[in-house]
Amino acid sequence: MNAPSSWPRRGLYLLTPDDPDTDRFLARVLPVLAEGPVWLQYRNKAAGPGERRRQIEALLPACRALGLPLLVNDDWRLAAETGADGAHLGQDDGSLAEARRALGPAALLGASCYDQLDLARRAAAAGASYVAFGAFFPSGTKPLARRADLRLLADSVSLALPRVAIGGITPDNAPTLVAAGADLLAVIGGVFDAPDPAAAARAYRRAFDPLPNE
């Protein structure tokens, strides 16, 4: 694992919502950070380049205070420029190996592997810190996303990297993914579209609680 050993490898991986208004964006996100996510990914498709930079820079002090690593979606260069802790790259977001060289060995670097184990193997070889599979369930954020099979979570254990599940995850189906081998659950709408986002974050966190006989 390329991330510092002090960073958790299991729990809620919170992704930020689309919101171009920085004040409103921060008012939505900051209160949830204290509710137990172990990683935060900055993902805001509605914001322009200047707003994205400002929002990342506004999130960083809160993340530092909580010991919460902040990753940037799609853009490892922006992660490097803002001092974020890493980046998450999709299939069309550039070279993982180049991102690893630029960000250094301590950065968290993730890769979207969709429904393909071979992509995960290649990502691991290129220096990924974790691999992400999904969508496992119908997703409101990406309704046309490829559907992934739960068996991917078990089949990828030999990579010895954290496995992230994404796509349509709810507090009700989250335990199924954790039981299948997901180390982290990546969630946007399930938290930020909930009537009480803080309570929703706590509900996802409970999916990782040990069973009474464990």
mmCIF file of N, CA, C and O in Angstrom, residues 7-51:
data_model
loop_
_atom_site.group_PDB
_atom_site.id
_atom_site.type_symbol
_atom_site.label_atom_id
_atom_site.label_comp_id
_atom_site.label_asym_id
_atom_site.label_seq_id
_atom_site.Cartn_x
_atom_site.Cartn_y
_atom_site.Cartn_z
ATOM 1 N N TRP A 7 -3.334 5.786 7.725
ATOM 2 C CA TRP A 7 -4.615 6.005 7.074
ATOM 3 C C TRP A 7 -5.428 4.721 7.077
ATOM 4 O O TRP A 7 -4.948 3.653 6.693
ATOM 5 N N PRO A 8 -6.690 4.795 7.498
ATOM 6 C CA PRO A 8 -7.516 3.580 7.515
ATOM 7 C C PRO A 8 -7.699 3.007 6.117
ATOM 8 O O PRO A 8 -7.637 3.724 5.112
ATOM 9 N N ARG A 9 -7.950 1.716 6.089
ATOM 10 C CA ARG A 9 -8.193 1.018 4.822
ATOM 11 C C ARG A 9 -9.589 0.427 4.767
ATOM 12 O O ARG A 9 -9.895 -0.364 3.885
ATOM 13 N N ARG A 10 -10.444 0.823 5.692
ATOM 14 C CA ARG A 10 -11.757 0.195 5.778
ATOM 15 C C ARG A 10 -12.768 1.204 6.295
ATOM 16 O O ARG A 10 -12.532 1.862 7.313
ATOM 17 N N GLY A 11 -13.905 1.349 5.585
ATOM 18 C CA GLY A 11 -14.931 2.257 6.058
ATOM 19 C C GLY A 11 -15.614 3.001 4.927
ATOM 20 O O GLY A 11 -15.564 2.599 3.757
ATOM 21 N N LEU A 12 -16.236 4.108 5.282
ATOM 22 C CA LEU A 12 -16.972 4.930 4.327
ATOM 23 C C LEU A 12 -16.017 5.837 3.567
ATOM 24 O O LEU A 12 -15.257 6.604 4.163
ATOM 25 N N TYR A 13 -16.072 5.748 2.259
ATOM 26 C CA TYR A 13 -15.288 6.596 1.352
ATOM 27 C C TYR A 13 -16.280 7.603 0.775
ATOM 28 O O TYR A 13 -17.022 7.299 -0.153
ATOM 29 N N LEU A 14 -16.291 8.793 1.343
ATOM 30 C CA LEU A 14 -17.282 9.804 0.999
ATOM 31 C C LEU A 14 -16.848 10.606 -0.214
ATOM 32 O O LEU A 14 -15.717 11.091 -0.272
ATOM 33 N N LEU A 15 -17.756 10.751 -1.191
ATOM 34 C CA LEU A 15 -17.520 11.579 -2.370
ATOM 35 C C LEU A 15 -18.408 12.809 -2.294
ATOM 36 O O LEU A 15 -19.576 12.722 -1.899
ATOM 37 N N THR A 16 -17.856 13.951 -2.665
ATOM 38 C CA THR A 16 -18.600 15.200 -2.532
ATOM 39 C C THR A 16 -19.657 15.332 -3.620
ATOM 40 O O THR A 16 -19.539 14.756 -4.701
ATOM 41 N N PRO A 17 -20.705 16.134 -3.357
ATOM 42 C CA PRO A 17 -21.787 16.299 -4.328
ATOM 43 C C PRO A 17 -21.461 17.365 -5.374
ATOM 44 O O PRO A 17 -20.569 18.199 -5.178
ATOM 45 N N ASP A 18 -22.187 17.334 -6.472
ATOM 46 C CA ASP A 18 -22.083 18.380 -7.488
ATOM 47 C C ASP A 18 -22.773 19.639 -6.975
ATOM 48 O O ASP A 18 -23.979 19.621 -6.685
ATOM 49 N N ASP A 19 -22.017 20.724 -6.850
ATOM 50 C CA ASP A 19 -22.600 21.992 -6.407
ATOM 51 C C ASP A 19 -21.631 23.106 -6.768
ATOM 52 O O ASP A 19 -20.522 23.164 -6.235
ATOM 53 N N PRO A 20 -22.013 24.018 -7.684
ATOM 54 C CA PRO A 20 -21.089 25.060 -8.117
ATOM 55 C C PRO A 20 -20.930 26.203 -7.123
ATOM 56 O O PRO A 20 -19.999 26.996 -7.236
ATOM 57 N N ASP A 21 -21.843 26.304 -6.149
ATOM 58 C CA ASP A 21 -21.796 27.401 -5.184
ATOM 59 C C ASP A 21 -20.913 26.981 -3.997
ATOM 60 O O ASP A 21 -21.266 26.076 -3.246
ATOM 61 N N THR A 22 -19.781 27.624 -3.827
ATOM 62 C CA THR A 22 -18.813 27.179 -2.835
ATOM 63 C C THR A 22 -19.350 27.273 -1.412
ATOM 64 O O THR A 22 -19.144 26.358 -0.605
ATOM 65 N N ASP A 23 -20.035 28.352 -1.074
ATOM 66 C CA ASP A 23 -20.567 28.467 0.285
ATOM 67 C C ASP A 23 -21.560 27.350 0.580
ATOM 68 O O ASP A 23 -21.522 26.732 1.652
ATOM 69 N N ARG A 24 -22.447 27.098 -0.370
ATOM 70 C CA ARG A 24 -23.442 26.037 -0.171
ATOM 71 C C ARG A 24 -22.771 24.667 -0.154
ATOM 72 O O ARG A 24 -23.109 23.796 0.656
ATOM 73 N N PHE A 25 -21.807 24.479 -1.038
ATOM 74 C CA PHE A 25 -21.059 23.224 -1.094
ATOM 75 C C PHE A 25 -20.403 22.922 0.254
ATOM 76 O O PHE A 25 -20.529 21.820 0.798
ATOM 77 N N LEU A 26 -19.715 23.898 0.808
ATOM 78 C CA LEU A 26 -19.028 23.684 2.076
ATOM 79 C C LEU A 26 -20.012 23.464 3.216
ATOM 80 O O LEU A 26 -19.762 22.657 4.119
ATOM 81 N N ALA A 27 -21.147 24.176 3.166
ATOM 82 C CA ALA A 27 -22.165 23.995 4.206
ATOM 83 C C ALA A 27 -22.747 22.594 4.169
ATOM 84 O O ALA A 27 -23.175 22.061 5.206
ATOM 85 N N ARG A 28 -22.768 21.977 3.003
ATOM 86 C CA ARG A 28 -23.273 20.611 2.889
ATOM 87 C C ARG A 28 -22.227 19.590 3.318
ATOM 88 O O ARG A 28 -22.561 18.585 3.952
ATOM 89 N N VAL A 29 -20.971 19.830 2.952
ATOM 90 C CA VAL A 29 -19.940 18.802 3.127
ATOM 91 C C VAL A 29 -19.300 18.837 4.513
ATOM 92 O O VAL A 29 -19.131 17.791 5.148
ATOM 93 N N LEU A 30 -18.928 20.003 4.982
ATOM 94 C CA LEU A 30 -18.121 20.083 6.202
ATOM 95 C C LEU A 30 -18.773 19.408 7.413
ATOM 96 O O LEU A 30 -18.082 18.695 8.166
ATOM 97 N N PRO A 31 -20.087 19.576 7.651
ATOM 98 C CA PRO A 31 -20.662 18.931 8.836
ATOM 99 C C PRO A 31 -20.609 17.402 8.798
ATOM 100 O O PRO A 31 -20.624 16.759 9.855
ATOM 101 N N VAL A 32 -20.542 16.830 7.605
ATOM 102 C CA VAL A 32 -20.558 15.369 7.487
ATOM 103 C C VAL A 32 -19.182 14.769 7.770
ATOM 104 O O VAL A 32 -19.071 13.589 8.113
ATOM 105 N N LEU A 33 -18.141 15.565 7.666
ATOM 106 C CA LEU A 33 -16.790 15.027 7.809
ATOM 107 C C LEU A 33 -16.524 14.484 9.201
ATOM 108 O O LEU A 33 -15.676 13.596 9.368
ATOM 109 N N ALA A 34 -17.235 14.990 10.189
ATOM 110 C CA ALA A 34 -17.046 14.514 11.560
ATOM 111 C C ALA A 34 -17.839 13.250 11.867
ATOM 112 O O ALA A 34 -17.790 12.759 12.999
ATOM 113 N N GLU A 35 -18.567 12.711 10.880
ATOM 114 C CA GLU A 35 -19.454 11.571 11.119
ATOM 115 C C GLU A 35 -18.844 10.226 10.737
ATOM 116 O O GLU A 35 -19.553 9.241 10.598
ATOM 117 N N GLY A 36 -17.539 10.203 10.542
ATOM 118 C CA GLY A 36 -16.887 8.915 10.418
ATOM 119 C C GLY A 36 -16.406 8.463 9.053
ATOM 120 O O GLY A 36 -15.939 7.323 8.946
ATOM 121 N N PRO A 37 -16.469 9.272 7.965
ATOM 122 C CA PRO A 37 -15.826 8.799 6.733
ATOM 123 C C PRO A 37 -14.324 8.649 6.965
ATOM 124 O O PRO A 37 -13.728 9.405 7.750
ATOM 125 N N VAL A 38 -13.726 7.672 6.305
ATOM 126 C CA VAL A 38 -12.290 7.458 6.493
ATOM 127 C C VAL A 38 -11.469 8.074 5.359
ATOM 128 O O VAL A 38 -10.275 8.334 5.542
ATOM 129 N N TRP A 39 -12.084 8.264 4.189
ATOM 130 C CA TRP A 39 -11.461 8.985 3.082
ATOM 131 C C TRP A 39 -12.501 9.928 2.506
ATOM 132 O O TRP A 39 -13.711 9.660 2.582
ATOM 133 N N LEU A 40 -12.018 11.017 1.906
ATOM 134 C CA LEU A 40 -12.897 11.964 1.207
ATOM 135 C C LEU A 40 -12.368 12.173 -0.192
ATOM 136 O O LEU A 40 -11.175 12.431 -0.389
ATOM 137 N N GLN A 41 -13.267 12.054 -1.173
ATOM 138 C CA GLN A 41 -12.893 12.356 -2.552
ATOM 139 C C GLN A 41 -13.613 13.618 -2.999
ATOM 140 O O GLN A 41 -14.839 13.717 -2.904
ATOM 141 N N TYR A 42 -12.827 14.583 -3.483
ATOM 142 C CA TYR A 42 -13.427 15.781 -4.052
ATOM 143 C C TYR A 42 -13.832 15.481 -5.488
ATOM 144 O O TYR A 42 -12.998 15.233 -6.355
ATOM 145 N N ARG A 43 -15.145 15.497 -5.722
ATOM 146 C CA ARG A 43 -15.706 15.252 -7.043
ATOM 147 C C ARG A 43 -16.848 16.243 -7.228
ATOM 148 O O ARG A 43 -17.857 16.172 -6.542
ATOM 149 N N ASN A 44 -16.679 17.198 -8.149
ATOM 150 C CA ASN A 44 -17.710 18.206 -8.349
ATOM 151 C C ASN A 44 -17.769 18.547 -9.834
ATOM 152 O O ASN A 44 -17.032 19.404 -10.316
ATOM 153 N N LYS A 45 -18.646 17.863 -10.547
ATOM 154 C CA LYS A 45 -18.752 18.056 -11.994
ATOM 155 C C LYS A 45 -19.437 19.371 -12.354
ATOM 156 O O LYS A 45 -19.392 19.790 -13.511
ATOM 157 N N ALA A 46 -20.072 20.013 -11.380
ATOM 158 C CA ALA A 46 -20.815 21.247 -11.660
ATOM 159 C C ALA A 46 -19.973 22.501 -11.498
ATOM 160 O O ALA A 46 -20.410 23.587 -11.883
ATOM 161 N N ALA A 47 -18.781 22.389 -10.935
ATOM 162 C CA ALA A 47 -17.942 23.554 -10.655
ATOM 163 C C ALA A 47 -16.911 23.759 -11.757
ATOM 164 O O ALA A 47 -16.411 22.800 -12.351
ATOM 165 N N GLY A 48 -16.585 25.020 -12.025
ATOM 166 C CA GLY A 48 -15.543 25.352 -12.977
ATOM 167 C C GLY A 48 -14.164 25.206 -12.358
ATOM 168 O O GLY A 48 -14.035 24.960 -11.148
ATOM 169 N N PRO A 49 -13.112 25.369 -13.154
ATOM 170 C CA PRO A 49 -11.745 25.144 -12.652
ATOM 171 C C PRO A 49 -11.399 25.995 -11.431
ATOM 172 O O PRO A 49 -10.803 25.493 -10.464
ATOM 173 N N GLY A 50 -11.762 27.280 -11.474
ATOM 174 C CA GLY A 50 -11.445 28.141 -10.341
ATOM 175 C C GLY A 50 -12.170 27.731 -9.079
ATOM 176 O O GLY A 50 -11.584 27.714 -7.980
ATOM 177 N N GLU A 51 -13.441 27.382 -9.209
ATOM 178 C CA GLU A 51 -14.216 26.959 -8.041
ATOM 179 C C GLU A 51 -13.701 25.637 -7.497
ATOM 180 O O GLU A 51 -13.662 25.430 -6.280
#
